[in-house]
Short mmCIF file of C-alpha atoms in Angstrom, two decimals:
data_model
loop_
_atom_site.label_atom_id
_atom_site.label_comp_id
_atom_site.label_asym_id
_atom_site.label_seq_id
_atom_site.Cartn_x
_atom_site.Cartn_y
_atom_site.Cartn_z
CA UNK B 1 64.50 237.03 120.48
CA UNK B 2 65.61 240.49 120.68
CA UNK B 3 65.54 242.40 124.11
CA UNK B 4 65.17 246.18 123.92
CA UNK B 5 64.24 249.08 125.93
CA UNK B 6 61.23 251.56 125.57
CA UNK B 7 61.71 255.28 126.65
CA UNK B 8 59.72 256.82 129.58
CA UNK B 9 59.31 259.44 131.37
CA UNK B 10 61.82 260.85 133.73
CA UNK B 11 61.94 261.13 137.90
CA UNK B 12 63.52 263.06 140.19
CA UNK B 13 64.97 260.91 143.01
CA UNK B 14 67.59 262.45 146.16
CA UNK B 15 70.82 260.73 146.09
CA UNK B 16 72.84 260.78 149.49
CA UNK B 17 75.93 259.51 148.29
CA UNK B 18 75.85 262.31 145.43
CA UNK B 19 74.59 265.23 147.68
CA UNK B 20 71.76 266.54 145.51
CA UNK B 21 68.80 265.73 143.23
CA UNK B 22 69.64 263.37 140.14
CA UNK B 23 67.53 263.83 136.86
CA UNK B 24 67.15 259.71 135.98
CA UNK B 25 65.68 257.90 133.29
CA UNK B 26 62.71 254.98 133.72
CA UNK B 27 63.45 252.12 131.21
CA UNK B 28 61.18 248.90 130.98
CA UNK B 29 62.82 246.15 129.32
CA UNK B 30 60.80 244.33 126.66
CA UNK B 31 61.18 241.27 125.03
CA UNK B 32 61.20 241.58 120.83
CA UNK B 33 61.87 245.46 121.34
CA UNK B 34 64.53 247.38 119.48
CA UNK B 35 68.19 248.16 121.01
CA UNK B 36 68.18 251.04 122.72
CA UNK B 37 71.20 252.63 123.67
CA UNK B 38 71.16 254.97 126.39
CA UNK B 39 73.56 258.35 126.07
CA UNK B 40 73.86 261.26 128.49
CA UNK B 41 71.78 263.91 127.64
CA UNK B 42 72.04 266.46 130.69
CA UNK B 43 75.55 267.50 132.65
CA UNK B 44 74.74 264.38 135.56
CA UNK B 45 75.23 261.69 132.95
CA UNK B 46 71.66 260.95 132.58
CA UNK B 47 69.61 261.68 129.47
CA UNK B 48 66.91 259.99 126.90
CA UNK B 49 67.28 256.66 125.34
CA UNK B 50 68.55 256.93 121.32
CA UNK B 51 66.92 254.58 119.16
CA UNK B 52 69.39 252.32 117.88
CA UNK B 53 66.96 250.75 115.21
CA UNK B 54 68.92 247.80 113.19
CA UNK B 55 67.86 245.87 110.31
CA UNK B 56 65.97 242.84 111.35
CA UNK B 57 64.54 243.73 114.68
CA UNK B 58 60.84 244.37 115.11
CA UNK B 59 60.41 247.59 115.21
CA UNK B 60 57.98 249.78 117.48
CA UNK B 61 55.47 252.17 116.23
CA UNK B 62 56.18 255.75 116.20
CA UNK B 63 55.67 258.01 119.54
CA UNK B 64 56.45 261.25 120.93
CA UNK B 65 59.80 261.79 122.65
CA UNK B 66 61.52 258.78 120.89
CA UNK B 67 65.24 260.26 120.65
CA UNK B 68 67.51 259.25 117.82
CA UNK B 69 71.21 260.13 116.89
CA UNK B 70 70.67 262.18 113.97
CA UNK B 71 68.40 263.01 111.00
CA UNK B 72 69.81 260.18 109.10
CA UNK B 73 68.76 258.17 111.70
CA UNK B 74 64.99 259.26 112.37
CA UNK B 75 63.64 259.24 108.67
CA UNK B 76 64.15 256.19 107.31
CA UNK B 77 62.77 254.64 110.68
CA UNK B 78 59.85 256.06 110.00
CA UNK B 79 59.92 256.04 106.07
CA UNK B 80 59.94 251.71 107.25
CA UNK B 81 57.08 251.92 109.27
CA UNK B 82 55.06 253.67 106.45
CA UNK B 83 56.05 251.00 104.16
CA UNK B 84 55.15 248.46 106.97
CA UNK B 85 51.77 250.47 107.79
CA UNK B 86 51.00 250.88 103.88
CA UNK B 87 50.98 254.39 102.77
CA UNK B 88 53.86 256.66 101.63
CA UNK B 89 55.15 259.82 103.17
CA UNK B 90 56.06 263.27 101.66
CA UNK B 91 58.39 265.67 103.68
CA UNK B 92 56.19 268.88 103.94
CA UNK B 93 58.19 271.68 105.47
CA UNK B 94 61.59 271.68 106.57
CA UNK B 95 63.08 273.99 108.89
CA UNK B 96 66.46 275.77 108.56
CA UNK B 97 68.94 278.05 110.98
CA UNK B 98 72.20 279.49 110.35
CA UNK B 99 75.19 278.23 112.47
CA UNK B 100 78.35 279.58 111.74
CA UNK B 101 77.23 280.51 108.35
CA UNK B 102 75.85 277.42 107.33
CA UNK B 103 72.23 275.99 107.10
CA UNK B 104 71.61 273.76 109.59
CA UNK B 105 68.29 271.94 109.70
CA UNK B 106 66.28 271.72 112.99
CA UNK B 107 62.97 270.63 112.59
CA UNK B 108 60.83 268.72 109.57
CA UNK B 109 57.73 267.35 108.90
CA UNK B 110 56.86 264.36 107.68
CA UNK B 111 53.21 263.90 106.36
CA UNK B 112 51.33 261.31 104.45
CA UNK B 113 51.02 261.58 100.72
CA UNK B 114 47.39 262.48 100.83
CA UNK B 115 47.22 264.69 102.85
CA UNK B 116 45.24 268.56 102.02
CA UNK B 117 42.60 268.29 99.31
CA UNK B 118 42.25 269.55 96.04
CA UNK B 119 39.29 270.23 93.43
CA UNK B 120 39.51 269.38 90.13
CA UNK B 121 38.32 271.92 87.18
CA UNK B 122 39.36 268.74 84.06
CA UNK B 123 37.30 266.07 83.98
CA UNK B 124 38.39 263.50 85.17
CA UNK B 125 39.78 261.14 81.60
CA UNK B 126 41.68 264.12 80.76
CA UNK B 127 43.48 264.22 84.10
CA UNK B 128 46.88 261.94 84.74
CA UNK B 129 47.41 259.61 87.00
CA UNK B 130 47.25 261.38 90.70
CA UNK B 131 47.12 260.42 94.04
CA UNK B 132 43.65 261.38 95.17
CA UNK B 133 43.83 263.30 98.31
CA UNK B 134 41.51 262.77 101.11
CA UNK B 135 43.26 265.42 104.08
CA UNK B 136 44.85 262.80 105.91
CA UNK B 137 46.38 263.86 109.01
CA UNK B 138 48.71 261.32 109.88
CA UNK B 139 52.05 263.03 110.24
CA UNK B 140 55.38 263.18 112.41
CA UNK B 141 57.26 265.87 113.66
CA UNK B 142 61.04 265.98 114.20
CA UNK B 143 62.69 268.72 115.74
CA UNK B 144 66.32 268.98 116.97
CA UNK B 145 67.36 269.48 120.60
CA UNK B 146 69.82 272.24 120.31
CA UNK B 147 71.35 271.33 123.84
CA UNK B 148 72.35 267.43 122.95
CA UNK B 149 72.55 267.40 119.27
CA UNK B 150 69.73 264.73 119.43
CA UNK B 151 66.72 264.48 117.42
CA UNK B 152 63.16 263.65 118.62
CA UNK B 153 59.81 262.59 117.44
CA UNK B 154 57.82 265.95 118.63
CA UNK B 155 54.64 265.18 117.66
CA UNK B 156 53.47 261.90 115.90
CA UNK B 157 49.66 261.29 114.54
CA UNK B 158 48.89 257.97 113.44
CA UNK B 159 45.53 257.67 112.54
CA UNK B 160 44.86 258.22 108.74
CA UNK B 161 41.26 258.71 106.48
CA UNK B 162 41.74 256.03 104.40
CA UNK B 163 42.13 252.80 103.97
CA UNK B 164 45.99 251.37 104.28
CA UNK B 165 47.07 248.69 101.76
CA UNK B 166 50.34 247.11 103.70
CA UNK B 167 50.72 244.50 100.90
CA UNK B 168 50.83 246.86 98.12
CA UNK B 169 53.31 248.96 99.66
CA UNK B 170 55.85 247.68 97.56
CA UNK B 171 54.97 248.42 94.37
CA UNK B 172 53.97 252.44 95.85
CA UNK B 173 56.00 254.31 93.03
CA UNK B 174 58.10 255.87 96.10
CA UNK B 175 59.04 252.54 97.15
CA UNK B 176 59.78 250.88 93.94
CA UNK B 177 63.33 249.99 93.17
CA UNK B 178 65.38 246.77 91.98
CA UNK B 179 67.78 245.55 94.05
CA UNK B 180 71.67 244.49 92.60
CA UNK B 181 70.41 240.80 92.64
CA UNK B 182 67.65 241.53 90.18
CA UNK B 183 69.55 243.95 87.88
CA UNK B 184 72.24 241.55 87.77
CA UNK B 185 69.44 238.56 87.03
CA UNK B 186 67.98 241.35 83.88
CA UNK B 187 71.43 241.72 82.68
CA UNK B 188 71.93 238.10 82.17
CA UNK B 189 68.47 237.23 80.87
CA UNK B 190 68.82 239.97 78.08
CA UNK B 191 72.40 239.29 77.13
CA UNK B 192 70.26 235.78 76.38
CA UNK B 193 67.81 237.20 74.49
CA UNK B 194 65.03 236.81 77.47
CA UNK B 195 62.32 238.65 77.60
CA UNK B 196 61.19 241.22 79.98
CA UNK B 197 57.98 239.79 80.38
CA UNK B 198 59.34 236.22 81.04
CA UNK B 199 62.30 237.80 83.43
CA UNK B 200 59.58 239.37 85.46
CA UNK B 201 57.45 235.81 85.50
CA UNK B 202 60.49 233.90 87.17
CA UNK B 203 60.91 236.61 89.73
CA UNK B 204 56.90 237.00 90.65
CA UNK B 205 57.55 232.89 90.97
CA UNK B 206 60.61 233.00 92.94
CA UNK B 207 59.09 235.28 96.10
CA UNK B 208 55.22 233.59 95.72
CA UNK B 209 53.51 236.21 93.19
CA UNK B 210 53.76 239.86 92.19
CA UNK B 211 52.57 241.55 95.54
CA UNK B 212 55.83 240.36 97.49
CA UNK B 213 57.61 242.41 94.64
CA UNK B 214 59.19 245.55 95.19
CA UNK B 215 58.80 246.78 90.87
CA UNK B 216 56.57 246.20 88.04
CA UNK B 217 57.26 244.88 84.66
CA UNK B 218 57.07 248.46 83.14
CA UNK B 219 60.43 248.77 85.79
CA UNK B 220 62.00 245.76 84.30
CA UNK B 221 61.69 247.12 80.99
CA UNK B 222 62.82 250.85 81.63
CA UNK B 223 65.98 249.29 82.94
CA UNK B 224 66.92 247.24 80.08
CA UNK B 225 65.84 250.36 77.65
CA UNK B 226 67.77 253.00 79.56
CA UNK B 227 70.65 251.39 81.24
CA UNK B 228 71.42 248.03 78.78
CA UNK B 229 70.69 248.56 76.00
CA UNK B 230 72.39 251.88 75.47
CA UNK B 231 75.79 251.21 77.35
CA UNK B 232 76.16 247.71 75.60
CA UNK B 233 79.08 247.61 72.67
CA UNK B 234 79.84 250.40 70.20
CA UNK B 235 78.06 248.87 67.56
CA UNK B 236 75.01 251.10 67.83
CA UNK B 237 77.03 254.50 67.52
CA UNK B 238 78.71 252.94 64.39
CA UNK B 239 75.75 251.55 62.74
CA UNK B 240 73.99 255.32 63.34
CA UNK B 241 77.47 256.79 61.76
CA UNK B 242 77.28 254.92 59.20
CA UNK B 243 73.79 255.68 58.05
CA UNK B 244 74.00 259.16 58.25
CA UNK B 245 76.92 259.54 56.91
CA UNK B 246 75.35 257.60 53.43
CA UNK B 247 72.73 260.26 54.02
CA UNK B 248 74.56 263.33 54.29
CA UNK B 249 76.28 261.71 50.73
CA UNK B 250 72.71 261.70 49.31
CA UNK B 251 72.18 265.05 50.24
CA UNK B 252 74.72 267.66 51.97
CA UNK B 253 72.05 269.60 53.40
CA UNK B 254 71.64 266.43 55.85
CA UNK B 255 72.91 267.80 59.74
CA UNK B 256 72.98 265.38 62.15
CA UNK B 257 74.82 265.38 65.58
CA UNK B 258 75.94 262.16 67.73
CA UNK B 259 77.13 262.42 71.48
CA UNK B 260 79.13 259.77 73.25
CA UNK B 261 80.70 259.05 76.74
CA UNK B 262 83.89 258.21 77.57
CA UNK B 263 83.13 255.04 77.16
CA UNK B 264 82.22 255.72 73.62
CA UNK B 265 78.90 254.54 73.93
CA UNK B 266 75.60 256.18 72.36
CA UNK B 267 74.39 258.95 74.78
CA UNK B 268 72.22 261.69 72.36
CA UNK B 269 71.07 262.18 68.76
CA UNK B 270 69.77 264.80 66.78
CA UNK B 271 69.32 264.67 62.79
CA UNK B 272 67.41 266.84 60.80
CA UNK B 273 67.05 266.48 57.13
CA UNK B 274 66.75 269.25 54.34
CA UNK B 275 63.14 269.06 54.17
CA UNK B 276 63.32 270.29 57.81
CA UNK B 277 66.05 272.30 57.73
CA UNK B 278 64.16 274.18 54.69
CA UNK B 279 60.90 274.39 57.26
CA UNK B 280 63.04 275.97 60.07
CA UNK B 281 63.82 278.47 58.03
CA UNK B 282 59.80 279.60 57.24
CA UNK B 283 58.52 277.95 60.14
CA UNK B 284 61.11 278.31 63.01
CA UNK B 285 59.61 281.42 65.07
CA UNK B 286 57.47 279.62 67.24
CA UNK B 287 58.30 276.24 68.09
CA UNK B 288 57.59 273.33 70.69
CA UNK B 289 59.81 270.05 71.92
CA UNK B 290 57.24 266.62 71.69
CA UNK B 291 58.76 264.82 74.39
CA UNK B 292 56.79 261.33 73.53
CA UNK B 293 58.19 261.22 69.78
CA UNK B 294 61.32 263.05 70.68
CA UNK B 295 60.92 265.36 67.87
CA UNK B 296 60.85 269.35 67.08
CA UNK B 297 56.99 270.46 65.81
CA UNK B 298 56.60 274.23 64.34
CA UNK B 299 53.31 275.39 62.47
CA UNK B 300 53.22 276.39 58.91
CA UNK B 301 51.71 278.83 57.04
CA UNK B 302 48.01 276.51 56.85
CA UNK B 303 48.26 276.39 60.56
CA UNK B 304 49.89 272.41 60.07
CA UNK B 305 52.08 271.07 62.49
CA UNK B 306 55.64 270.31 60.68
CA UNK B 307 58.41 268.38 61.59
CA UNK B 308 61.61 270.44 62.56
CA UNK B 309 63.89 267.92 63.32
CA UNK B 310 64.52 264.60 65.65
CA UNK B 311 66.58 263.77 68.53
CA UNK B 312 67.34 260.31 70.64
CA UNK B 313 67.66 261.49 74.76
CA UNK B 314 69.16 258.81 76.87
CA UNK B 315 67.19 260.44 79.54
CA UNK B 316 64.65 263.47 80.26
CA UNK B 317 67.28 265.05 82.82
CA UNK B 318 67.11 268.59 82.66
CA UNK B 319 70.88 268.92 81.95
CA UNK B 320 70.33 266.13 79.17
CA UNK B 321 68.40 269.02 77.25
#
């Protein structure tokens, strides 16, 4: 079992051998409680405790004046305890100061996902999928101690206005990601013509059902569409050259554009036939980007949508357009 320290608060005690009042630090020793490291925070020697939170321990709940090394440090400790509590945090305001002409940031605060409210004017089947917000005021303060270099929980509210679903924190979409172990288990199970669905069965077996999972099936399946598929052999790119190429024999007016990486594997398309080459030129003042069926729509002269051309994004990066 772990044995750790808690922080408390400080006393003033007269020291003969030292000639003058010492600023100490009151620690209580608690069994299953995180390291704690203690560091010198004033010019005696003396100072806070810095949370020295390693992975494994048990860790303690949130509370004000809780000292840790740096920003790094103090986020994902309590980023883990939201996953742990159930709910998911957003970083609301940061705060900034320039120090020898750079940004330096010295306070920030971190505030659960629903908190504020909003009203809807779109009924409600026309809306996407949103977090519903019910002004929770759970939050945690950080703020930098410009005399140590330390950073501190200021303030810390844990109470929140709705209910808190610890199990489900894992598939939260902030909290959903595949570990190297399970994209190395997709790689293999498509390279053997698995599929996703059954890949995802043998992992929901393998940790005792879909709650103790960390993704979804939908994130099995984006990774094999965006990441496998399309950085697999060159045979795509040449298959794609090779038609177009036939149709641009057909017909000359044919344009069609293929992008690669170094790696020479398929990264973007974009074809566009004569039929909508001879629209852009009538129908190409006004036009808008479909990003579900990847395709360029303009409006004709009957007020028809009309197909301007295609394209084939790896991803919807901004720089990808």
């Amino acid at each position: 079992m772990a044995m750790g320290v808690i922080p408390c608060e400080k006393f003033t005690a007269t020291s003969p051998k030292i000639g003058g009042e010492t600023t100490l630090v009151a620690v209580v020793v608690v069994a299953g409680a995180p390291r704690v490291t203690g560091h010198g925070c004033s010019s005696s020697g003396w100072g806070c405790n810095i949370i020295n939170q390693t992975i494994g321990d048990e860790e303690l709940d949130p509370e004000e004046e809780m000292c840790f090394g740096t920003l790094e440090d103090v986020r994902p400790y309590y980023y883990r305890y939201a996953v742990r509590t159930g709910f998911v945090v957003k970083i609301r305001t940061t705060g900034w100061e320039t120090k020898n002409g750079q940004k330096v940031v010295v306070n920030q605060a971190l505030y659960c996902n629903r908190d504020g409210y909003c009203i809807f004017h779109i009924k409600a089947p026309k809306r996407r999928k949103i977090v519903p917000l019910t002004n929770c005021k759970a939050c945690c303060y950080l703020a930098l101690d410009k005399m140590t270099g330390q950073w501190n929980i200021s303030r810390v509210e844990v109470s929140h206005s709705h209910l808190l679903t610890p199990k489900l924190s894992g598939i939260f979409l902030a909290n959903r990601q595949l570990s190297m172990h399970v994209k190395d288990l997709i790689q293999q199970n498509n390279q053997a013509s698995i599929r996703p669905s059954k890949t995802y069965q043998a992992l929901a077996n393998a940790t005792g059902g879909p709650v103790n999972l960390t993704f979804t099936e939908k994130d099995v399946r984006n990774y094999i569409s965006c990441y496998l598929r399309i950085s697999e052999d060159e045979t795509d790119p040449k298959e794609l050259l090779k038609h177009f190429s036939l149709m641009k024999e057909l017909n000359p007016n044919v344009f069609f554009e293929i992008d690669v990486d170094k790696n020479h594997s398929l990264r973007n398309l974009f074809w566009a036939d004569a039929r909508c080459r001879d629209a852009w030129e009538y129908f190409g003042d006004v036009m808008t980007y479909d990003m579900s069926f990847e395709s360029f729509i303009g409006v004709n002269y009957h007020g028809m949508s009309t197909l301007l051309g295609c394209a084939l994004l790896r991803n919807k990066e901004t720089r990808t357009f």
